[in-house]
Structure formats: structure tokens, C-alpha cells
């Protein structure tokens, strides 16, 4: 398979126009949550060398890879084939066995200190336990060895970030997260069971483009994707604010789209992008399908059951007893405020879009002038 030096190099070799290249960069700028004025920087970064990536799999169900492969903006195939040099992935690799493991050793040696290590799955910490063997050796040893020479480590999914289902009670293999094994380097946490595909590609694309970590919160999660609670962007929020709750999945409230808080929704304490990015190219997300959020990006979410029991209180909103919310606010006022916030967000999006279009136009103009000079 032909290898490319940069995204721009790939576009040129495939005969794709500069205009399409700028379009891709525009989409990337929006996805990475960057200001429109950053477009020229994204264009510059996309003209640089592709970063080498090693992708390991520990204790997991491979749901994160399944999710990653369904990314549409950017397409996972674009990321894998054109934005990064994916040198080792034991589920996507065409090769296997001894030669493939030898290749991993070569990549670690030749790109020491320069490659990105993506990890999916938790790690059973005892190498003698015999759990999770890869290429004839314990996964925990493979992880430590690969982490040693990595420039950056990304933990994909709730298993790699917090231990996940593997670490749920009674945790027979004593599985732990990546950052409990690797203590001497920052690990970017991208939780979710699985994470949203565009969040996964967005994080690796950020590192690929700028060579540095995106801004992280106090859980080491990228702020642009984990800065909001599901509750903050939920379209059922006006019903929450108005004290209108479904009490049963079959009642009139559930059918009318009322808030699912009393049916156990964890949206008020879960930090993720499902409410604004949604899944499958923005098509839907669990709450839109009539099921509450089960908090899959949260630590120990699997043990925080039962999922259909309401949260005792809504932390951080200062509202106390949820039953009093309907009485404490007039529904019209609450809906008005939420609708105003939603409208402002839409208007901001439109402004950003206009600004991006303008910068894109200028970039193309500059490009045409440069071509004229040659
Ligand atoms: S509790 Fe759940 S369904 Fe209700 S507004 Fe919050 S996130 Fe949406
Ligand atoms: S809505 Fe909640 S449980 Fe569902 S995918 Fe998003 S964060 Fe996970």
C-alpha cells in the first residue's frame, strides 16, 4: 500500500484538488472545537509528516474499535490510511503471528520517543496470572514496553480509562486502567462504552495535526469533548426545568418526550458529548431513543447500578429535591430560558460557520495567487 508523508501529500498523489483539501481542514477545525481563525494553522499542520501510531488491545470487547471504524467526520478510513501511519493494531492488522510481533519491536525501536500509543481495554496487573496474553506474553508487559518509548498515550474507552466492565465487582482478574499501570507519563482519557466515533478520531487527529495534547480536564479527558454534562445539552432539559417527568417507560409523559430523570437517567452527572454530537453521524443518541443515560463515561459506571433508579439528587445544580422543581419554577420561564440558550448556541454555530467559510475562501484565493506566480 502506498505511504504518504502528509495529508496534503496524499491529496496531491491522488489528484484531489486543493479546494477539497481546504474543505477537509475546515471540517477538522470545527470537529476539534477550534476557533475559525485557526483554519490556517490546521492547513499548515495537515501539510506536515504523518505520526506513527501503535494500537494495543487488552481486556475488552473491541467495541471501541467498532465505534472508531464508524466515524464519518473524519472518516475512520481517512484517519487510518491518510492522517496517521498505523503501524501496529492486532485487530486491524492484515499480518499476524511472529512477523507481526517482530514488526512491533522494529517500530518501537525505530520511532522511539515519537510514536502515539493508543490503548483499548483494561490490564490485569499480575503478569503471572495468565490473563490476557498477547503474542505469547502478558498484555501488561506489552503495555509497559510500548509505553516506555511513546510520545503520547491515548486510553480509548471506559475499560482503558477506568477499568470498565472487566474491573466491575468482583473483578476476578483484578483488571485496572492504563493510568494505574503507566504512572510516569500523561495518559489522555477518552472514556465511553464505547466512545463516540468522532470523539475518538478527533482526539487522535488533534495530536496528529499539532503534535501536542488537546486541553485536558482534571480527569485527563479532552475538554472539547468532555466539558459538558449530557444534561447541559439534552433536548429534554426544558421538561426537567419545568418539573415534567416520565414516571414509566409506557406513560403519556414518556410518549410526549418528557425528562427521563425519574427513570434513572444519569445525564445530570455524566460528562460526554452525546447530547450535542449524537451518534451515527448526528442521527440520534440513547435519550433521543427513549432510554436514559447510564453514565458509561463515568468511573465505575457498571457498579453504579441499578440503572433504572433515579439519582438521589442532582449534583452541581443546587436544586436539592427534584420533586420541588416543578413548583419552584414556572414552566414557561424555565422553557423560555432554555430555549433562549438553545437559540444562542445555534446563532453562534451559524456565525462560526460563516467565519470559517470566509477564511476558507481567503485560503483558496491565496492558493490561486501562489499558483499564478509559479
Ligand atoms: S435528566 Fe436525563 S433526560 Fe432529563 S434533561 Fe437531564 S439528561 Fe435529559
Ligand atoms: S448517553 Fe450516557 S450512557 Fe449513553 S453513550 Fe452517552 S454517555 Fe454513554
Coordinates of C-alpha atoms and ligand atoms in Angstrom, one line a residue:
X1 CA 0.0 0.0 0.0
X2 CA 1.3 3.4 -0.9
X3 CA 2.5 5.5 2.0
X4 CA 2.1 9.3 2.3
X5 CA 4.2 11.9 4.0
X6 CA 1.3 14.1 5.0
X7 CA -2.4 14.6 4.4
X8 CA -1.7 17.2 1.7
X9 CA 0.8 14.8 0.1
X10 CA -1.9 12.1 -0.1
X11 CA -4.4 14.6 -1.7
X12 CA -1.8 15.6 -4.3
X13 CA -0.8 12.0 -5.1
X14 CA -4.5 11.0 -5.5
X15 CA -5.1 14.1 -7.7
X16 CA -7.6 15.5 -5.3
X17 CA -7.9 19.3 -5.5
X18 CA -6.5 21.9 -3.1
X19 CA -10.1 23.0 -2.7
X20 CA -11.2 19.6 -1.3
X21 CA -8.1 19.6 1.0
X22 CA -9.1 23.0 2.4
X23 CA -12.7 21.7 2.8
X24 CA -11.4 18.7 4.9
X25 CA -9.3 21.1 7.0
X26 CA -12.4 23.3 7.6
X27 CA -14.3 20.2 8.8
X28 CA -11.4 19.3 11.1
X29 CA -11.3 22.8 12.5
X30 CA -14.9 22.5 13.5
X31 CA -14.6 19.0 14.9
X32 CA -11.6 19.8 17.0
X33 CA -13.6 22.7 18.6
X34 CA -11.1 25.3 17.3
X35 CA -12.0 28.9 16.5
X36 CA -12.4 29.5 12.8
X37 CA -9.3 31.7 12.9
X38 CA -7.3 28.5 13.5
X39 CA -8.0 27.2 10.0
X40 CA -4.7 28.3 8.5
X41 CA -2.9 26.5 11.4
X42 CA -4.8 23.3 10.7
X43 CA -3.9 23.7 7.0
X44 CA -0.3 24.1 8.0
X45 CA -0.4 21.1 10.3
X46 CA -2.0 18.9 7.6
X47 CA 0.9 19.6 5.4
X48 CA 3.3 18.1 8.0
X49 CA 4.5 14.5 8.4
X50 CA 2.1 11.7 9.5
X51 CA 2.6 10.5 13.0
X52 CA 3.3 6.8 13.7
X53 CA 0.6 5.0 15.8
X54 CA 0.8 1.7 17.7
X55 CA -2.7 0.5 18.8
X56 CA -2.8 -2.2 21.6
X57 CA -5.8 -4.3 22.8
X58 CA -6.1 -5.5 26.4
X59 CA -9.1 -6.8 28.3
X60 CA -12.0 -5.6 26.2
X61 CA -14.9 -6.4 23.8
X62 CA -13.4 -4.4 20.9
X63 CA -16.4 -2.1 20.9
X64 CA -14.1 0.9 20.8
X65 CA -12.6 -0.2 17.5
X66 CA -16.1 -1.0 16.2
X67 CA -17.1 2.6 17.1
X68 CA -13.9 4.1 15.7
X69 CA -14.5 2.4 12.3
X70 CA -17.9 4.1 12.1
X71 CA -16.5 7.6 12.3
X72 CA -17.8 9.8 9.4
X73 CA -16.2 13.2 10.1
X74 CA -13.4 12.5 9.5
X75 CA -14.0 9.0 8.0
X76 CA -12.1 6.4 10.0
X77 CA -10.6 5.1 6.7
X78 CA -9.2 8.7 6.1
X79 CA -7.7 8.7 9.6
X80 CA -6.2 5.2 9.3
X81 CA -4.9 5.5 5.8
X82 CA -4.1 9.2 5.4
X83 CA -3.8 11.0 8.7
X84 CA -1.7 8.6 10.8
X85 CA 0.7 5.8 10.0
X86 CA -0.9 2.9 11.8
X87 CA 2.0 0.6 12.1
X88 CA 0.5 -2.0 14.5
X89 CA -3.0 -2.9 15.5
X90 CA -3.6 -6.6 16.4
X91 CA -7.3 -6.5 15.3
X92 CA -6.9 -4.4 12.1
X93 CA -3.5 -5.7 11.0
X94 CA -3.5 -7.9 7.9
X95 CA -0.4 -9.7 9.2
X96 CA -0.3 -11.9 12.3
X97 CA 2.0 -14.1 14.4
X98 CA 5.8 -13.9 14.7
X99 CA 6.4 -11.5 11.8
X100 CA 3.8 -9.1 13.1
X101 CA 5.2 -9.1 16.6
X102 CA 8.7 -8.6 15.2
X103 CA 7.3 -5.6 13.2
X104 CA 6.1 -4.1 16.5
X105 CA 9.6 -4.4 18.0
X106 CA 11.1 -2.7 15.0
X107 CA 8.5 0.2 15.1
X108 CA 9.2 0.7 18.8
X109 CA 12.9 0.8 18.2
X110 CA 12.9 3.0 15.1
X111 CA 10.4 5.6 16.3
X112 CA 11.4 5.6 20.0
X113 CA 10.0 8.7 21.7
X114 CA 8.0 9.7 18.6
X115 CA 5.0 7.4 18.3
X116 CA 1.5 7.7 19.7
X117 CA 0.3 4.7 21.7
X118 CA -3.5 4.1 21.6
X119 CA -4.7 1.6 24.1
X120 CA -8.1 -0.1 24.2
X121 CA -9.0 -2.3 27.1
X122 CA -8.1 -2.7 30.8
X123 CA -5.0 -4.5 32.1
X124 CA -4.8 -7.4 34.6
X125 CA -1.7 -6.2 36.5
X126 CA -0.3 -9.6 37.5
X127 CA 1.9 -10.9 34.6
X128 CA 1.9 -14.4 36.2
X129 CA -1.9 -14.5 36.3
X130 CA -2.1 -15.9 32.8
X131 CA -5.0 -13.4 31.9
X132 CA -5.0 -11.6 28.6
X133 CA -2.0 -12.9 26.8
X134 CA -0.9 -11.2 23.5
X135 CA 1.7 -12.6 21.2
X136 CA 2.6 -15.1 23.9
X137 CA 3.2 -12.6 26.6
X138 CA 1.1 -10.9 29.2
X139 CA -0.7 -7.8 27.9
X140 CA 0.5 -5.8 30.9
X141 CA 4.2 -6.4 29.8
X142 CA 3.4 -5.4 26.2
X143 CA 1.7 -2.2 27.5
X144 CA 4.7 -1.2 29.7
X145 CA 7.2 -1.9 27.0
X146 CA 5.2 0.1 24.4
X147 CA 4.5 3.0 26.8
X148 CA 8.2 3.4 27.5
X149 CA 9.0 4.9 24.1
X150 CA 5.7 6.6 23.4
X151 CA 5.4 10.4 22.9
X152 CA 1.8 10.3 24.0
X153 CA -0.7 7.7 25.2
X154 CA -4.4 7.7 24.5
X155 CA -6.6 5.4 26.6
X156 CA -9.7 4.7 24.5
X157 CA -13.0 3.6 26.2
X158 CA -14.1 3.1 29.7
X159 CA -12.1 -0.1 30.1
X160 CA -8.8 1.6 29.4
X161 CA -9.7 4.8 31.3
X162 CA -11.3 3.4 34.4
X163 CA -11.1 -0.4 34.2
X164 CA -14.6 -0.7 32.8
X165 CA -16.7 -3.8 32.9
X166 CA -13.7 -6.0 33.4
X167 CA -13.0 -4.2 36.7
X168 CA -16.6 -4.5 37.9
X169 CA -17.3 -6.4 41.1
X170 CA -15.9 -9.0 41.9
X171 CA -13.1 -8.2 39.3
X172 CA -11.7 -11.7 39.1
X173 CA -8.6 -10.7 37.1
X174 CA -8.0 -7.5 39.2
X175 CA -8.1 -5.5 36.0
X176 CA -7.1 -1.8 36.2
X177 CA -7.0 1.2 33.9
X178 CA -4.0 2.2 31.8
X179 CA -3.1 5.1 34.1
X180 CA -2.8 2.7 37.0
X181 CA -0.1 0.8 35.2
X182 CA 1.6 3.7 33.5
X183 CA 2.5 6.3 36.1
X184 CA 5.4 8.2 34.6
X185 CA 3.6 9.7 31.5
X186 CA 0.3 11.5 31.0
X187 CA -2.5 9.3 29.6
X188 CA -5.2 11.1 27.7
X189 CA -8.5 9.5 28.8
X190 CA -11.3 9.1 26.3
X191 CA -14.0 7.3 28.2
X192 CA -17.2 5.8 26.8
X193 CA -18.6 2.4 26.4
X194 CA -17.8 2.9 23.6
X195 CA -16.7 6.5 23.0
X196 CA -18.5 8.4 20.2
X197 CA -16.6 7.6 16.9
X198 CA -15.9 11.3 16.0
X199 CA -14.6 11.9 19.5
X200 CA -12.1 9.1 19.0
X201 CA -10.9 10.3 15.6
X202 CA -11.0 13.9 16.8
X203 CA -8.6 13.3 19.7
X204 CA -6.0 11.4 17.6
X205 CA -6.4 13.9 14.8
X206 CA -5.6 16.7 17.2
X207 CA -2.4 15.1 18.2
X208 CA -1.6 14.1 14.6
X209 CA -2.0 17.7 13.5
X210 CA -0.5 19.7 16.3
X211 CA 1.9 17.3 17.9
X212 CA 0.6 18.1 21.4
X213 CA -2.2 17.1 23.7
X214 CA -5.5 18.8 23.5
X215 CA -6.5 20.8 26.6
X216 CA -7.4 18.3 29.3
X217 CA -9.7 18.5 32.4
X218 CA -8.9 17.2 35.9
X219 CA -9.7 13.6 34.8
X220 CA -7.3 14.0 31.9
X221 CA -10.2 14.0 29.4
X222 CA -10.1 16.4 26.4
X223 CA -12.1 19.4 27.4
X224 CA -13.6 19.9 23.9
X225 CA -15.5 16.6 24.2
X226 CA -16.0 16.1 27.9
X227 CA -16.6 19.7 29.1
X228 CA -20.4 19.4 29.3
X229 CA -22.8 17.0 31.1
X230 CA -25.3 15.2 28.9
X231 CA -27.9 17.1 30.9
X232 CA -26.4 20.5 29.8
X233 CA -27.2 19.8 26.1
X234 CA -30.2 17.5 26.5
X235 CA -33.2 18.4 24.3
X236 CA -35.4 17.1 27.1
X237 CA -34.0 19.7 29.5
X238 CA -36.9 22.2 29.2
X239 CA -39.1 19.4 30.7
X240 CA -36.6 18.8 33.5
X241 CA -36.6 22.5 34.3
X242 CA -40.4 22.6 34.2
X243 CA -40.7 19.6 36.5
X244 CA -42.3 17.4 33.9
X245 CA -41.0 13.8 34.3
X246 CA -41.9 10.4 32.8
X247 CA -42.7 8.0 35.6
X248 CA -42.9 4.9 33.5
X249 CA -41.5 4.0 30.0
X250 CA -45.0 3.5 28.8
X251 CA -46.8 6.5 30.3
X252 CA -48.1 9.6 28.4
X253 CA -45.1 11.6 29.6
X254 CA -42.6 9.2 28.1
X255 CA -44.5 9.2 24.8
X256 CA -44.5 13.0 24.8
X257 CA -40.7 13.2 25.3
X258 CA -40.6 14.3 28.9
X259 CA -37.5 14.1 31.0
X260 CA -36.3 10.6 32.0
X261 CA -34.7 11.6 35.3
X262 CA -37.1 9.6 37.4
X263 CA -36.4 6.6 35.3
X264 CA -32.8 6.6 36.3
X265 CA -31.2 9.0 33.7
X266 CA -27.5 9.7 34.7
X267 CA -27.3 12.7 32.4
X268 CA -27.0 15.2 35.2
X269 CA -23.7 13.7 36.4
X270 CA -22.3 12.3 33.2
X271 CA -19.7 14.3 31.2
X272 CA -19.9 13.4 27.5
X273 CA -20.8 14.8 24.1
X274 CA -23.8 12.6 23.3
X275 CA -26.3 15.5 23.7
X276 CA -24.6 17.8 21.2
X277 CA -22.6 15.5 18.8
X278 CA -25.0 12.5 18.9
X279 CA -24.2 9.1 17.3
X280 CA -24.1 7.8 13.8
X281 CA -23.3 11.0 12.0
X282 CA -25.5 13.0 14.4
X283 CA -28.6 10.8 13.9
X284 CA -29.6 10.0 17.5
X285 CA -28.4 9.2 21.0
X286 CA -29.8 7.0 23.8
X287 CA -32.0 9.7 25.3
X288 CA -33.5 10.5 21.9
X289 CA -34.4 6.8 21.6
X290 CA -36.3 7.0 24.8
X291 CA -33.7 5.5 27.3
X292 CA -31.9 7.4 30.0
X293 CA -28.2 7.8 30.0
X294 CA -26.5 5.1 32.1
X295 CA -23.3 7.2 32.6
X296 CA -21.0 5.0 30.5
X297 CA -18.2 7.6 30.6
X298 CA -18.1 7.7 34.4
X299 CA -15.8 5.8 36.7
X300 CA -17.2 2.5 37.9
X301 CA -20.4 3.1 35.9
X302 CA -21.1 -0.7 35.7
X303 CA -21.2 -0.9 39.5
X304 CA -23.3 2.2 39.9
X305 CA -26.5 0.3 39.5
X306 CA -29.4 -0.1 39.5
X307 CA -29.7 1.9 36.2
X308 CA -33.4 2.4 36.5
X309 CA -33.4 4.0 39.9
X310 CA -33.4 7.8 40.0
X311 CA -30.3 9.6 41.2
X312 CA -30.8 10.7 44.8
X313 CA -30.1 14.4 43.9
X314 CA -28.7 16.4 41.0
X315 CA -25.2 17.4 42.0
X316 CA -23.9 20.8 40.9
X317 CA -27.3 22.3 40.0
X318 CA -28.1 23.4 43.6
X319 CA -31.7 22.4 43.1
X320 CA -32.0 19.9 46.0
X321 CA -35.2 17.9 46.0
X322 CA -36.1 17.3 42.4
X323 CA -39.8 16.9 43.3
X324 CA -40.0 20.6 44.2
X325 CA -38.5 21.8 40.9
X326 CA -41.9 22.0 39.1
X327 CA -43.3 24.0 41.9
X328 CA -40.2 26.2 42.3
X329 CA -40.1 27.4 38.7
X330 CA -42.8 28.5 36.4
X331 CA -42.5 26.1 33.5
X332 CA -42.9 28.9 30.9
X333 CA -40.0 30.8 32.4
X334 CA -37.7 27.8 32.5
X335 CA -38.6 26.8 29.0
X336 CA -38.0 30.4 27.9
X337 CA -34.5 30.4 29.4
X338 CA -33.6 27.1 27.9
X339 CA -35.0 28.0 24.5
X340 CA -33.0 31.2 24.6
X341 CA -29.8 29.3 25.4
X342 CA -30.5 26.9 22.6
X343 CA -31.2 29.7 20.1
X344 CA -27.9 31.5 21.2
X345 CA -26.0 28.3 20.6
X346 CA -27.5 27.9 17.1
X347 CA -26.7 31.5 16.3
X348 CA -23.1 31.1 17.5
X349 CA -22.8 28.0 15.3
X350 CA -24.1 30.0 12.3
X351 CA -21.6 32.8 13.0
X352 CA -18.7 30.3 13.3
X353 CA -19.8 28.6 10.1
X354 CA -19.8 32.0 8.2
X355 CA -16.4 32.9 9.6
X356 CA -15.0 29.6 8.6
X357 CA -16.4 29.9 5.1
X358 CA -14.8 33.4 4.8
X359 CA -11.4 32.1 5.9
X360 CA -11.7 29.1 3.6
X361 CA -12.4 31.5 0.7
X362 CA -9.3 33.6 1.5
X363 CA -7.1 30.5 1.8
X364 CA -8.2 29.3 -1.7
X365 CA -7.7 32.8 -3.1
X366 CA -4.1 32.9 -1.6
X367 CA -3.5 29.4 -3.1
X368 CA -4.7 30.6 -6.6
X369 CA -2.4 33.6 -6.4
X370 CA 0.5 31.4 -5.4
X371 CA -0.2 29.1 -8.3
X372 CA -0.3 32.1 -10.7
X373 CA 3.2 33.1 -9.5
X374 CA 4.7 29.7 -10.4
Ligands
LIG1 S1 -32.2 14.1 33.4 FE1 -31.6 13.0 31.5 S2 -33.4 13.1 30.1 FE2 -33.7 14.6 31.8 S3 -32.9 16.5 31.0 FE3 -31.2 15.6 32.1 S4 -30.1 14.4 30.6 FE4 -32.1 14.8 29.7
LIG2 S1 -26.0 8.8 26.7 FE1 -24.8 8.3 28.5 S2 -24.7 6.1 28.6 FE2 -25.4 6.6 26.6 S3 -23.5 6.6 25.3 FE3 -23.8 8.8 26.1 S4 -22.6 8.9 28.0 FE4 -22.9 6.7 27.5

